[in-house]
Amino acid sequence: MRKSIATVSLSGTLAEKLTAIADAGFDGVEIFENDLLASPLSPEEVRLRAADLGLSIDLYQPFRDFEAVPADVLERNLRRAEHKFAVMERLGAPRLLVCSSVSPDAVDDDALAAGQLRLLAERAAEHGIEIAYEALAWGRHVNEYLHAWRIVRMADHPALGTCLDSFHILSRGSDPGGIEAIPGEKIFFVQLADAPRLAMDVLQWSRHYRCFPGQGGFDVAGLVAHVLRSGYSGPLSLEVFNDVFRQADTARTAVDAMRSLIALEESVARHLPQAAALAVPPGPVVPTGFAFAELAASDTAELSGLLTALGFARTGVHGGKPVELWEQGDARILLNAGTPERDPALAAIGLESPDPAGSVKRAQALLSPVLPRHRAPHDTPLDSVSAPDGTALFFCRTAQPDHPSWTDDFTGVPVDAARDEITRIDHVALTQPWHHFDEAALFYRSVLGLRPHESLELADPYGLLRSRAVTGADGAVRIALNVAHVGSHVSHPDTPWQHVALACRDIVATARRLRALGGVLLPIPGNYYDDLEARHDLGPERHRTLRELGLLYDRDARGEFLHLYTVTVGRVFFEIVQRAGGYDGYGAQNTPIRLAVQHAPADR
Ligand code: MG
Ligand code: MG
């Protein structure tokens, strides 16, 4: 399918937007009127610029409040339209988007609306221009796509068709199945946007919270399948009004947008396997576990101390780099002292991939930055991509037959045995730059084939933490994506914490040992335990144990979760967790407690 995007979806000047849109691989563009009005480029210059970039101008938009009005208003509206047609001829834009009226002048009269739109189409046709009539979800009299289509059919003019906008259709809960009854050649344009499911005024929802397909809660792919069944063969065009995207990097948002359309086409192909127009990238290779988490710091002494306290043993050193391998059970942590300028940070994650080369092919097809391999000639080749927050994701295999293992690059060192408490990495939590949160969810879903869960908002003493988990089907890979909205607080400019959560065999025993060591675990306020007793009846003895050991507790419909946190080193801390009975969460209920203690450990 041809891919297009409305300039309103991106930040920057019109010239910057066109360049970014072309660089991301789009075929065409919708010119949003305000972008043109504010541009120093004349319509002829915009036309040339787009042509030079290989972009077709598919649509000019929006034209508002035209139809079903008294005669004197109609005269003014036609005059207004003639001015737009003149601009469009200079631009070389073949199609004008006309939104259903929100004006108090409009009357509820389909025949009148049809007659006036026919008149508009006649005038447009004289300029070689087509009219695409769209039902706004908040249109005064016309707010359903089938209603707009009935008016278009009644008007019966070859230069008049309808424009379908997934947001306007799905936000109202309309059944998109009706699209199949519209002849494809009368669908003049298709605009796509997703949105999180929010209970709010639909206009505000549309203007501020639209996002790219796959980032929200709508079944955009299902809608597009209906569109294709109608016989529509025009472009799929993104029209996204989003407060965050308006501020984010133009080129990066354009790539994110294109990634969403590639993933969308793949999803549509699942509905319509025979549709020849759909390009399908190589399928995702879903990671099957964590191979390692890599912590980087100029001085790793504090991290080594913490790992030792947790019962890890240093088992190997890298042949060519200042990197150590620490192990306990199947949990592997790399300590990298080769990054002089950094506070301790979670720099990379190793994901077990059944097909590392396939993982990279998938990432490339979805426009993810594949990282160059820095390695000595004898090192095991490691394929990696950069995640939206800059974390390197390595695709690897650990100690499997017929495949080199990344652990072969480490020379074993004599060790005291590791403890037998930690069994594996349960999850990692990464802090996302705030304007890349939606991009991150789409990245992990589309590139790695992980499933995004609900987005949560959690209280931080100095702001708000948004959190969204992405997981593999069996829960072997769990990544929590966090974004901290605390940027403007003077004393807490940023909370870029990341953590590695470790599954353990017996969290009560581990907690008891670590509490006895002192200085390892985060203290939890007594108020938390008073409230926990109110929320859950776990029996007096269990409540006493939780309080005494500073263990946090959560439960869901399936089971229980016990967890605790270590102190923070640089940007990093560890969490120790024990899941019981199929608990599938992350103790989000307790996150505000953790954040408060981390922000003010000495506050009493
Ligand atoms: Mg629209
Ligand atoms: Mg956690």
PDB file of C-alpha atoms and ligand atoms in Angstrom, residues 427 429 499 501 565 575 586, ligand 2:
ATOM      1  CA  HIS A 427      12.302  -8.528  34.553  1.00  0.00           C
ATOM      2  CA  ALA A 429      12.786  -1.880  34.135  1.00  0.00           C
ATOM      3  CA  HIS A 499      16.424  -1.842  37.700  1.00  0.00           C
ATOM      4  CA  ALA A 501      14.567  -7.750  39.086  1.00  0.00           C
ATOM      5  CA  TYR A 565      14.469  -3.462  46.649  1.00  0.00           C
ATOM      6  CA  GLU A 575      14.696  -5.889  42.989  1.00  0.00           C
ATOM      7  CA  TYR A 586       5.076  -6.133  38.924  1.00  0.00           C
TER       8      TYR A 586
HETATM    9 MG    MG B   2      10.036  -4.070  39.226  1.00  0.00          MG
END
